[in-house]
């Protein structure tokens, strides 16, 4: 099947392009970007021009920042194209619900992707936790924004999510591995004096079984980067590290198998298109929205790249 990529930035070059190239399901047939391109692939700066030139491209993957994404997505759905959304699927929950309704009415597949759920350790972690009594969950997601988003000012603008840009990856794993859903009960959000989105956040969740569930996100971590979820149960402990890529149970490393996060996403998108189905799970984004609603705001030192 032919697919187009819209937004040829770092994540597209690092993950989407190689995943499509290695896929038995997809052929990258066009790109749309103001600056980026992929060698050997027709490139456009206008979405309308690409759609007019390629009526044979039935699916489009959007790799744009969340704020402008809705308008592109709406145009693509109106053009009858199946649509794959990079995380988060929109700047607001209302946008996502609107796109879901549009896609259903147009009869096209819509996939709100959460790449961290496809990390090798996530599915076996979910399976091991199933049926176990959970007592404590501790999420620690700390990284260096200068390393992962160098000079990308948009992450600190309204809609850019701030530290929730990586933190939502942790929330996507959390909502995948816990059999009983949690909801946010409190939060502290740390905003640099010169920024519109938080650079750190501490979250607390209510669990139906009374387990203690918390998360600490920070974008100021230098040196080793930390992406870890630790779960204590009545019958042992589980630890996911490296963003879900590594799993240990009761101190013993488990060797999960997998082909990589983005190849799995594109395989899943192929399944959805062939089945005429959609997958729009907004649980991680709901937690972020709740954090902005409930979070106590604290001002910290200015931050500059």
Coordinates of C-alpha atoms in Angstrom, one line a residue:
X1 CA 0.0 0.0 0.0
X2 CA 1.2 3.5 -0.7
X3 CA 1.7 6.0 2.1
X4 CA 2.7 9.6 2.4
X5 CA 4.6 11.3 5.3
X6 CA 3.7 14.8 6.3
X7 CA 6.3 16.6 8.4
X8 CA 9.9 15.4 7.7
X9 CA 11.6 16.4 11.0
X10 CA 13.8 14.4 13.4
X11 CA 11.2 11.8 14.4
X12 CA 10.2 11.2 10.8
X13 CA 13.8 10.7 9.7
X14 CA 14.9 8.7 12.7
X15 CA 11.9 6.4 13.0
X16 CA 9.1 6.7 10.4
X17 CA 11.2 6.5 7.3
X18 CA 13.3 3.4 8.3
X19 CA 10.1 1.7 9.6
X20 CA 8.3 2.2 6.3
X21 CA 11.4 1.2 4.3
X22 CA 11.6 -2.1 6.2
X23 CA 7.8 -2.8 6.0
X24 CA 6.4 -5.5 3.8
X25 CA 3.1 -3.5 3.9
X26 CA 4.0 0.0 2.9
X27 CA 5.7 2.0 0.1
X28 CA 6.7 5.6 0.9
X29 CA 5.2 7.4 -2.2
X30 CA 5.4 11.1 -1.2
X31 CA 6.4 13.5 1.5
X32 CA 5.1 17.0 2.5
X33 CA 7.4 19.3 4.4
X34 CA 8.5 23.0 4.3
X35 CA 12.1 21.9 4.5
X36 CA 12.8 18.2 4.8
X37 CA 12.6 15.4 2.2
X38 CA 13.5 11.8 1.6
X39 CA 15.9 10.9 -1.2
X40 CA 14.2 9.3 -4.2
X41 CA 10.7 10.2 -2.9
X42 CA 8.5 12.9 -4.5
X43 CA 8.5 15.9 -2.2
X44 CA 5.9 18.6 -1.8
X45 CA 5.6 21.8 0.3
X46 CA 1.8 21.8 0.0
X47 CA -0.6 19.1 1.3
X48 CA -3.1 20.1 -1.4
X49 CA -0.6 19.7 -4.1
X50 CA 0.4 16.2 -2.9
X51 CA -3.2 15.1 -2.7
X52 CA -3.9 16.3 -6.2
X53 CA -0.8 14.7 -7.6
X54 CA -1.3 11.3 -5.8
X55 CA -4.9 10.1 -5.8
X56 CA -3.4 6.6 -5.5
X57 CA -2.0 7.3 -2.0
X58 CA -4.6 6.0 0.4
X59 CA -2.9 6.5 3.7
X60 CA -1.0 9.4 5.3
X61 CA 1.1 9.5 8.4
X62 CA 1.2 12.9 10.2
X63 CA 4.4 13.7 12.0
X64 CA 3.7 17.3 12.7
X65 CA 3.7 19.0 16.2
X66 CA 0.3 18.7 17.8
X67 CA -0.9 22.3 17.4
X68 CA -1.2 22.4 13.6
X69 CA -2.0 18.8 13.2
X70 CA -5.8 19.0 13.4
X71 CA -6.2 21.2 10.3
X72 CA -4.0 18.8 8.2
X73 CA -5.9 15.8 9.6
X74 CA -9.3 17.3 8.8
X75 CA -8.2 18.0 5.2
X76 CA -6.9 14.4 4.8
X77 CA -10.0 12.8 6.2
X78 CA -12.2 15.0 3.9
X79 CA -10.0 13.7 1.0
X80 CA -10.9 10.1 2.0
X81 CA -7.4 9.2 3.2
X82 CA -6.6 6.8 6.1
X83 CA -4.7 8.6 8.8
X84 CA -2.0 7.7 11.2
X85 CA -1.2 10.3 14.0
X86 CA 2.1 10.7 15.8
X87 CA 1.7 11.1 19.5
X88 CA 0.0 13.0 21.0
X89 CA -2.9 12.6 18.6
X90 CA -3.9 16.2 19.0
X91 CA -3.4 19.4 20.9
X92 CA -6.7 18.9 22.8
X93 CA -9.1 16.1 23.6
X94 CA -11.9 17.9 21.7
X95 CA -9.8 17.9 18.5
X96 CA -9.2 14.2 18.9
X97 CA -12.9 13.4 19.4
X98 CA -13.8 15.6 16.4
X99 CA -11.3 13.7 14.2
X100 CA -12.6 10.4 15.4
X101 CA -16.2 11.4 14.4
X102 CA -15.0 12.7 11.1
X103 CA -13.2 9.5 10.3
X104 CA -16.1 7.4 11.2
X105 CA -18.4 9.4 9.0
X106 CA -15.9 9.3 6.1
X107 CA -15.4 5.6 6.4
X108 CA -11.6 5.9 6.8
X109 CA -9.2 4.3 9.4
X110 CA -7.8 6.6 12.1
X111 CA -4.9 5.4 14.3
X112 CA -3.8 7.4 17.3
X113 CA -0.4 5.9 17.9
X114 CA 1.5 5.5 21.1
X115 CA 4.9 4.2 20.1
X116 CA 6.1 3.5 23.7
X117 CA 3.4 0.9 24.1
X118 CA 5.2 -1.1 21.4
X119 CA 8.4 -1.3 23.3
X120 CA 9.5 -4.9 23.7
X121 CA 8.9 -5.2 27.5
X122 CA 5.4 -3.7 27.6
X123 CA 3.2 -6.6 26.5
X124 CA 5.0 -9.1 28.7
X125 CA 4.8 -6.7 31.6
X126 CA 1.0 -6.3 31.1
X127 CA 0.6 -10.1 30.9
X128 CA 2.6 -10.7 34.1
X129 CA 0.7 -8.1 36.0
X130 CA -2.7 -9.4 34.9
X131 CA -4.6 -10.8 37.9
X132 CA -1.9 -9.7 40.5
X133 CA -2.6 -7.4 43.4
X134 CA -0.8 -4.2 42.8
X135 CA 0.5 -2.3 45.8
X136 CA 2.7 0.5 44.4
X137 CA 3.6 1.9 41.0
X138 CA 6.5 4.4 40.6
X139 CA 7.1 6.1 37.3
X140 CA 10.4 8.0 36.8
X141 CA 10.8 9.7 33.4
X142 CA 13.7 12.2 33.4
X143 CA 15.7 13.3 30.4
X144 CA 17.5 16.3 28.9
X145 CA 15.4 18.5 26.7
X146 CA 18.5 20.0 25.1
X147 CA 19.5 16.6 23.9
X148 CA 16.2 15.4 22.6
X149 CA 14.6 18.6 21.4
X150 CA 17.6 20.9 20.6
X151 CA 16.4 24.4 19.9
X152 CA 12.8 23.3 19.4
X153 CA 11.0 26.3 21.0
X154 CA 7.6 24.9 20.2
X155 CA 7.7 22.4 23.0
X156 CA 7.5 25.3 25.5
X157 CA 4.7 27.1 23.7
X158 CA 1.0 26.5 24.5
X159 CA 0.0 23.2 23.1
X160 CA 3.6 22.0 23.1
X161 CA 3.1 20.0 26.3
X162 CA 6.5 20.8 27.8
X163 CA 7.7 17.8 29.9
X164 CA 4.6 15.9 29.1
X165 CA 5.9 15.5 25.5
X166 CA 8.1 12.6 26.8
X167 CA 6.0 12.1 29.9
X168 CA 3.0 11.1 27.9
X169 CA 5.1 8.1 26.7
X170 CA 5.2 6.9 30.3
X171 CA 1.5 7.4 30.7
X172 CA 0.9 5.4 27.5
X173 CA 2.7 2.5 29.0
X174 CA 1.1 2.9 32.4
X175 CA -2.4 2.8 30.9
X176 CA -1.4 -0.2 28.9
X177 CA 0.0 -2.4 31.6
X178 CA -2.5 -1.8 34.4
X179 CA -5.6 -3.9 34.2
X180 CA -7.5 -1.4 36.4
X181 CA -7.5 2.2 35.1
X182 CA -6.3 5.0 37.4
X183 CA -7.2 8.6 37.4
X184 CA -5.2 11.7 38.4
X185 CA -5.8 12.9 42.0
X186 CA -3.2 15.6 42.3
X187 CA -0.1 17.2 40.6
X188 CA 2.6 19.8 40.9
X189 CA 3.7 21.4 37.7
X190 CA 7.0 23.4 37.5
X191 CA 7.0 26.2 34.9
X192 CA 10.2 28.1 34.1
X193 CA 9.7 31.8 34.6
X194 CA 10.0 32.4 30.9
X195 CA 8.0 29.5 29.5
X196 CA 4.4 28.6 28.9
X197 CA 4.6 24.8 29.6
X198 CA 6.1 22.9 32.5
X199 CA 9.7 21.6 32.6
X200 CA 8.9 19.1 35.4
X201 CA 5.9 17.5 37.0
X202 CA 5.0 15.3 39.9
X203 CA 1.7 13.3 39.6
X204 CA -0.4 11.2 41.9
X205 CA -3.1 8.8 40.9
X206 CA -6.1 7.1 42.5
X207 CA -6.1 3.3 42.0
X208 CA -9.4 1.3 42.4
X209 CA -7.5 -1.3 44.5
X210 CA -5.9 1.4 46.7
X211 CA -2.4 1.0 45.3
X212 CA 0.0 4.0 45.6
X213 CA 0.6 5.3 42.0
X214 CA 2.9 8.2 41.3
X215 CA 5.0 9.7 38.5
X216 CA 7.9 12.1 38.4
X217 CA 8.8 13.8 35.1
X218 CA 11.7 16.1 34.6
X219 CA 13.3 17.7 31.5
X220 CA 16.4 19.0 33.2
X221 CA 18.2 15.7 33.7
X222 CA 21.8 15.6 32.4
X223 CA 24.1 12.5 32.3
X224 CA 22.3 9.2 32.3
X225 CA 18.7 9.4 31.2
X226 CA 15.9 7.7 33.2
X227 CA 12.8 6.1 31.7
X228 CA 11.6 3.6 34.3
X229 CA 8.4 2.1 35.7
X230 CA 8.6 0.0 38.9
X231 CA 5.6 -2.0 40.1
X232 CA 5.3 -3.8 43.5
X233 CA 2.7 -6.5 43.8
X234 CA 1.6 -8.9 46.5
X235 CA 3.6 -11.7 44.6
X236 CA 6.7 -9.9 43.4
X237 CA 8.1 -6.9 41.7
X238 CA 8.4 -5.8 38.1
X239 CA 10.7 -3.2 36.6
X240 CA 10.5 -1.7 33.1
X241 CA 13.6 0.4 32.0
X242 CA 14.9 2.1 28.9
X243 CA 11.4 3.3 28.0
X244 CA 9.9 -0.1 28.2
X245 CA 12.6 -1.8 26.2
X246 CA 13.9 -3.8 29.1
X247 CA 12.0 -5.9 31.6
X248 CA 12.9 -7.6 34.9
X249 CA 10.7 -9.6 37.2
X250 CA 11.8 -10.2 40.8
X251 CA 15.3 -9.1 39.8
X252 CA 15.6 -11.5 36.9
X253 CA 16.0 -10.0 33.4
X254 CA 13.4 -11.1 30.9
X255 CA 14.4 -11.2 27.2
X256 CA 11.4 -10.0 25.3
X257 CA 11.3 -10.3 21.5
X258 CA 10.3 -7.5 19.2
X259 CA 11.0 -5.8 15.9
X260 CA 10.9 -2.2 17.3
X261 CA 8.3 0.3 18.2
X262 CA 7.7 2.0 14.9
X263 CA 7.7 -1.2 12.7
X264 CA 5.0 -2.5 15.0
X265 CA 3.0 0.7 14.6
X266 CA 3.1 0.5 10.9
X267 CA 2.2 -3.2 10.9
X268 CA -0.8 -2.3 13.1
X269 CA -1.8 0.5 10.8
X270 CA -1.8 -2.0 7.9
X271 CA -4.1 -4.3 9.8
X272 CA -6.5 -1.4 10.6
X273 CA -6.7 -0.3 7.0
X274 CA -7.4 -3.8 5.7
X275 CA -10.0 -4.3 8.4
X276 CA -11.7 -0.9 7.8
X277 CA -11.2 -0.2 11.6
X278 CA -9.8 2.6 13.8
X279 CA -8.0 2.8 17.1
X280 CA -8.3 6.1 19.0
X281 CA -7.3 5.5 22.6
X282 CA -7.0 8.8 24.4
X283 CA -6.3 7.6 27.9
X284 CA -2.7 9.0 28.0
X285 CA -3.8 12.4 26.8
X286 CA -6.7 12.5 29.3
X287 CA -4.1 12.2 32.2
X288 CA -2.2 15.1 30.7
X289 CA -5.3 17.2 30.4
X290 CA -6.2 16.4 34.0
X291 CA -2.8 17.4 35.2
X292 CA -3.2 20.8 33.7
X293 CA -6.7 21.1 35.3
X294 CA -5.7 19.9 38.8
X295 CA -2.0 20.7 38.9
X296 CA -0.6 23.3 41.4
X297 CA 1.6 25.6 39.4
X298 CA 5.1 26.5 40.7
X299 CA 7.5 29.0 39.1
X300 CA 11.1 28.0 38.7
X301 CA 14.2 29.5 37.2
X302 CA 14.1 30.6 33.6
X303 CA 15.2 28.0 31.0
X304 CA 16.9 28.6 27.7
X305 CA 18.4 26.2 25.1

